[in-house]
Short mmCIF file of C-alpha atoms and ligand atoms in Angstrom, two decimals:
data_model
loop_
_atom_site.label_atom_id
_atom_site.label_comp_id
_atom_site.label_asym_id
_atom_site.label_seq_id
_atom_site.Cartn_x
_atom_site.Cartn_y
_atom_site.Cartn_z
CA MET Z 1 158.51 43.65 -68.12
CA ARG Z 2 161.50 41.54 -68.42
CA LYS Z 3 162.46 39.67 -71.22
CA ASN Z 4 163.14 35.92 -71.49
CA ILE Z 5 166.56 35.59 -73.38
CA VAL Z 6 168.62 32.61 -74.49
CA ALA Z 7 172.04 33.29 -75.59
CA GLY Z 8 174.54 30.71 -77.12
CA ASN Z 9 178.24 31.39 -76.29
CA TRP Z 10 180.14 29.72 -78.90
CA LYS Z 11 183.60 30.32 -77.19
CA MET Z 12 186.62 29.36 -79.38
CA ASN Z 13 184.58 27.12 -81.40
CA ASN Z 14 183.36 27.06 -85.24
CA ASP Z 15 185.84 28.55 -87.97
CA LEU Z 16 184.08 30.60 -90.71
CA ALA Z 17 182.28 27.50 -92.63
CA ALA Z 18 181.26 26.07 -89.34
CA THR Z 19 179.73 29.72 -88.62
CA LYS Z 20 177.83 29.98 -91.73
CA THR Z 21 176.43 26.40 -91.54
CA LEU Z 22 175.16 26.69 -87.73
CA ILE Z 23 173.69 30.10 -88.55
CA SER Z 24 171.92 28.97 -91.49
CA GLU Z 25 170.63 25.97 -89.49
CA LEU Z 26 169.32 28.28 -86.73
CA ILE Z 27 167.56 30.30 -89.40
CA GLU Z 28 165.87 27.28 -90.78
CA LEU Z 29 164.84 25.91 -87.37
CA LYS Z 30 163.90 29.20 -85.84
CA LYS Z 31 160.23 29.52 -85.15
CA THR Z 32 158.41 32.44 -83.77
CA SER Z 33 159.45 32.69 -80.27
CA ASN Z 34 158.67 35.09 -77.26
CA SER Z 35 162.29 34.80 -76.26
CA GLU Z 36 165.13 37.01 -77.49
CA ILE Z 37 167.79 34.93 -79.02
CA MET Z 38 171.22 35.90 -79.01
CA ILE Z 39 174.55 34.13 -80.36
CA ALA Z 40 178.25 35.01 -79.69
CA PRO Z 41 180.47 33.56 -82.13
CA THR Z 42 184.26 34.37 -82.22
CA PHE Z 43 185.73 37.76 -82.92
CA VAL Z 44 186.78 36.81 -86.68
CA ASN Z 45 183.28 35.69 -87.37
CA LEU Z 46 181.33 38.63 -86.12
CA LEU Z 47 180.95 40.18 -89.30
CA GLU Z 48 179.63 37.52 -91.34
CA ALA Z 49 177.28 36.49 -88.67
CA SER Z 50 175.92 40.11 -88.61
CA LYS Z 51 175.17 39.80 -92.24
CA LEU Z 52 173.77 36.51 -92.21
CA LEU Z 53 171.54 37.32 -89.41
CA LYS Z 54 170.68 41.12 -90.38
CA GLU Z 55 167.17 40.49 -91.45
CA THR Z 56 166.30 38.09 -88.49
CA SER Z 57 165.63 38.87 -84.78
CA ILE Z 58 168.56 36.69 -83.79
CA GLN Z 59 171.10 39.10 -82.15
CA VAL Z 60 175.00 38.99 -82.72
CA VAL Z 61 177.01 39.57 -79.40
CA SER Z 62 180.56 39.64 -78.66
CA GLN Z 63 182.38 37.27 -76.51
CA ASN Z 64 184.61 39.94 -74.91
CA MET Z 65 185.99 43.46 -75.65
CA HIS Z 66 188.59 46.03 -74.35
CA TYR Z 67 187.84 48.64 -72.12
CA ALA Z 68 189.98 51.46 -74.17
CA GLU Z 69 188.73 53.71 -76.86
CA SER Z 70 191.53 52.42 -79.04
CA GLY Z 71 195.57 52.34 -79.06
CA ALA Z 72 198.54 50.18 -78.17
CA PHE Z 73 196.57 47.31 -77.01
CA THR Z 74 197.89 44.32 -79.00
CA GLY Z 75 195.35 41.67 -80.04
CA GLU Z 76 192.48 43.56 -78.25
CA ILE Z 77 189.13 44.73 -79.93
CA SER Z 78 187.37 48.07 -79.11
CA ALA Z 79 183.53 48.64 -78.31
CA LYS Z 80 183.60 51.03 -81.54
CA MET Z 81 185.13 48.30 -83.85
CA LEU Z 82 182.12 45.86 -82.74
CA LYS Z 83 179.63 48.33 -83.39
CA ALA Z 84 181.03 49.01 -87.03
CA VAL Z 85 180.29 45.29 -87.74
CA GLY Z 86 176.75 45.29 -86.31
CA VAL Z 87 177.49 44.09 -82.83
CA ASN Z 88 175.40 45.97 -80.23
CA ALA Z 89 175.85 43.77 -77.18
CA VAL Z 90 178.67 42.04 -75.30
CA ILE Z 91 179.26 39.17 -72.79
CA LEU Z 92 181.66 40.31 -69.89
CA GLY Z 93 182.98 38.72 -66.78
CA HIS Z 94 182.66 34.94 -68.44
CA SER Z 95 184.41 32.83 -65.65
CA GLU Z 96 186.89 31.77 -68.41
CA ARG Z 97 187.80 35.21 -68.75
CA ARG Z 98 188.08 35.75 -65.23
CA GLU Z 99 189.99 32.59 -64.74
CA TYR Z 100 192.25 32.22 -67.65
CA PHE Z 101 192.76 35.91 -68.47
CA ASN Z 102 192.84 37.66 -65.08
CA GLU Z 103 189.80 39.71 -65.54
CA ASP Z 104 189.01 40.92 -62.09
CA ASP Z 105 186.15 42.80 -60.62
CA LEU Z 106 188.08 46.35 -61.54
CA ILE Z 107 188.77 45.62 -65.22
CA LEU Z 108 185.28 44.30 -65.65
CA LYS Z 109 183.83 47.59 -64.00
CA GLU Z 110 185.69 49.64 -66.70
CA LYS Z 111 184.81 47.17 -69.56
CA VAL Z 112 180.90 47.60 -68.47
CA ASP Z 113 181.28 51.44 -68.31
CA LYS Z 114 183.12 51.41 -71.96
CA ALA Z 115 180.18 48.93 -73.35
CA LEU Z 116 177.31 51.15 -71.71
CA GLN Z 117 179.14 54.57 -73.05
CA GLU Z 118 178.92 53.14 -76.60
CA SER Z 119 175.25 52.20 -76.02
CA MET Z 120 176.00 48.48 -76.10
CA ASP Z 121 173.94 45.84 -74.17
CA VAL Z 122 176.05 43.87 -71.51
CA ILE Z 123 175.55 40.45 -70.48
CA PHE Z 124 177.29 40.32 -67.23
CA CYS Z 125 178.50 36.80 -65.99
CA PHE Z 126 179.41 35.91 -62.62
CA GLY Z 127 179.35 32.94 -60.09
CA GLU Z 128 180.97 31.13 -57.39
CA GLN Z 129 183.46 28.25 -57.52
CA LEU Z 130 182.60 24.78 -55.81
CA ASP Z 131 184.61 25.65 -52.74
CA ASP Z 132 182.68 28.83 -52.37
CA ARG Z 133 179.48 26.81 -52.34
CA ASN Z 134 180.88 24.15 -50.27
CA SER Z 135 181.71 26.48 -47.41
CA GLU Z 136 178.26 28.36 -47.92
CA ASN Z 137 180.03 31.58 -49.18
CA HIS Z 138 178.28 31.51 -52.53
CA PHE Z 139 175.84 34.31 -51.69
CA LYS Z 140 178.84 36.52 -50.61
CA VAL Z 141 180.79 35.88 -53.52
CA VAL Z 142 178.08 36.71 -56.17
CA GLU Z 143 177.22 39.56 -54.23
CA SER Z 144 180.71 41.04 -54.16
CA GLN Z 145 181.14 40.40 -57.96
CA ILE Z 146 177.87 42.24 -58.85
CA LYS Z 147 178.58 45.13 -56.39
CA ASN Z 148 181.92 45.69 -57.54
CA ALA Z 149 181.43 45.86 -61.08
CA LEU Z 150 177.86 47.10 -61.56
CA PHE Z 151 176.52 49.03 -58.23
CA HIS Z 152 178.07 52.26 -59.29
CA LEU Z 153 176.02 52.23 -62.33
CA PRO Z 154 173.03 55.17 -62.32
CA SER Z 155 169.57 53.57 -62.51
CA SER Z 156 169.16 54.71 -66.18
CA SER Z 157 172.01 52.18 -67.36
CA TRP Z 158 170.35 49.05 -66.19
CA LYS Z 159 167.92 49.04 -69.13
CA SER Z 160 171.04 47.72 -70.77
CA VAL Z 161 172.15 45.22 -68.36
CA ILE Z 162 171.29 41.44 -68.41
CA LEU Z 163 172.73 39.55 -65.57
CA ALA Z 164 173.91 35.73 -66.00
CA TYR Z 165 174.43 33.68 -62.96
CA GLU Z 166 176.87 30.95 -63.72
CA PRO Z 167 178.13 28.89 -61.01
CA VAL Z 168 181.74 28.10 -62.19
CA TRP Z 169 181.27 24.38 -61.22
CA ALA Z 170 178.23 23.90 -63.62
CA ILE Z 171 180.14 25.14 -66.51
CA GLY Z 172 181.03 22.55 -69.18
CA THR Z 173 180.84 19.85 -66.48
CA GLY Z 174 177.54 18.33 -67.09
CA GLN Z 175 176.69 19.01 -63.53
CA THR Z 176 173.83 21.64 -63.48
CA ALA Z 177 172.67 23.67 -60.76
CA SER Z 178 169.09 21.99 -59.38
CA PRO Z 179 166.21 24.32 -60.63
CA GLU Z 180 165.99 25.27 -56.63
CA GLN Z 181 169.49 26.17 -56.43
CA ALA Z 182 169.35 28.55 -59.38
CA GLN Z 183 165.90 30.05 -58.39
CA GLU Z 184 167.42 30.53 -54.54
CA MET Z 185 170.49 32.45 -56.10
CA HIS Z 186 168.17 34.30 -58.67
CA ALA Z 187 165.99 35.74 -56.15
CA TYR Z 188 168.97 36.58 -53.96
CA ILE Z 189 170.47 38.75 -56.92
CA ARG Z 190 167.11 40.14 -57.54
CA LYS Z 191 166.59 41.10 -53.70
CA LEU Z 192 170.21 42.82 -53.92
CA VAL Z 193 169.26 45.05 -56.81
CA ALA Z 194 166.25 45.96 -55.32
CA GLU Z 195 167.68 46.91 -52.16
CA HIS Z 196 170.50 49.03 -54.12
CA TYR Z 197 168.24 50.54 -56.40
CA ASN Z 198 164.53 49.88 -56.57
CA THR Z 199 161.84 47.35 -57.62
CA SER Z 200 161.39 48.66 -60.84
CA ILE Z 201 164.83 47.90 -61.76
CA SER Z 202 165.12 44.52 -59.97
CA GLU Z 203 161.92 43.32 -61.62
CA ASP Z 204 162.82 44.70 -64.96
CA VAL Z 205 166.43 43.05 -65.28
CA SER Z 206 166.64 39.71 -67.11
CA ILE Z 207 168.59 37.29 -65.18
CA LEU Z 208 169.83 34.25 -66.86
CA TYR Z 209 171.10 31.03 -65.76
CA GLY Z 210 174.29 29.34 -67.14
CA GLY Z 211 175.86 26.28 -66.64
CA SER Z 212 175.28 22.80 -68.54
CA VAL Z 213 171.87 23.88 -69.61
CA LYS Z 214 170.46 21.39 -72.21
CA PRO Z 215 167.32 20.29 -73.78
CA GLU Z 216 166.75 17.86 -71.14
CA ASN Z 217 166.80 20.30 -68.09
CA ALA Z 218 165.87 23.59 -69.67
CA LYS Z 219 162.37 23.53 -69.28
CA GLU Z 220 162.52 22.96 -65.45
CA ILE Z 221 165.25 25.43 -65.09
CA PHE Z 222 163.26 28.02 -67.13
CA GLY Z 223 160.11 27.32 -65.06
CA LYS Z 224 161.38 28.81 -62.09
CA LEU Z 225 159.94 32.36 -61.25
CA ASP Z 226 163.24 34.48 -61.28
CA VAL Z 227 165.14 32.65 -64.14
CA ASP Z 228 164.45 34.66 -67.36
CA GLY Z 229 166.63 32.25 -69.67
CA GLY Z 230 169.85 30.65 -70.21
CA LEU Z 231 173.53 31.47 -70.96
CA ILE Z 232 174.41 28.26 -73.01
CA GLY Z 233 177.62 26.88 -74.00
CA GLY Z 234 178.09 23.33 -75.31
CA ALA Z 235 174.48 22.90 -76.43
CA ALA Z 236 174.49 26.31 -78.31
CA LEU Z 237 176.76 24.46 -80.89
CA ASP Z 238 174.34 22.36 -82.01
CA ALA Z 239 171.05 24.12 -83.78
CA LYS Z 240 168.59 21.21 -82.89
CA SER Z 241 169.76 21.26 -79.16
CA PHE Z 242 169.99 25.37 -79.07
CA MET Z 243 166.47 25.62 -80.69
CA ALA Z 244 164.97 23.06 -78.31
CA ILE Z 245 166.21 25.10 -75.39
CA ILE Z 246 164.80 28.26 -76.57
CA ASN Z 247 161.53 26.32 -77.31
CA SER Z 248 161.42 25.32 -73.43
CA PHE Z 249 159.61 28.46 -72.56
C1 LIG H 1 179.20 28.90 -70.56
O1 LIG H 1 180.17 28.87 -70.70
O2 LIG H 1 178.40 29.99 -70.31
C2 LIG H 1 178.20 27.83 -70.02
C3 LIG H 1 177.13 27.73 -69.66
O3 LIG H 1 178.51 26.61 -70.61
P1 LIG H 1 177.84 25.28 -70.75
O4 LIG H 1 176.27 25.32 -71.11
O5 LIG H 1 178.69 24.38 -71.73
O6 LIG H 1 178.10 24.45 -69.41
#
């Protein structure tokens, strides 16, 4: 059975004090929920977040990591360093990493491999640009992003993979994909996984939607058959909004 997951990507927001405040608000507001909840603070605040959330079911996730074990990679963070501060999951392939830091399918494949080798869960992001959608290439683009970074994995690795479809034109723009557009793409992705692996894997993998999800639109998007939750940017920075999205299931 696949899980419902709502993950908040805080990006380069919230210093240490703001991180502590937001986490205590989340703890205060959190009700019992059938969904898994994840938050991804910036690197320097992961340790504090892990400590504060240790006794809760909210999981702390990294926004990125390097593919190497260790070494001369100034400014980078390894999987082992993340695990040492209690972080067991990582977001990889976010469109901002692809666009501003030139992360391509090849680099992402290496990062995915390293994370899985270290027994971390991976939230793997992908999605088309507006031009791709306007030229009706969105299925092809998404297919190649997934195939290039993930389809070399053995079946056994898929229990640690969460997919996140994030159309780039919907991220931080206020322009959400319609629930029908999200469902259409999610069903397509599930079919791809079924064709390459099998239906047991495709039915078990959680596929999140990301792109301007807010309390006002979450229920309709999460109500679609193949949408198993969301990766939330802006609305995850406010405890009430984030909890309202989680409670939309
Ligand atoms: C994101 O950055 O992953 C995202 C979905 O952002 P937003 O919710 O702000 O569109």
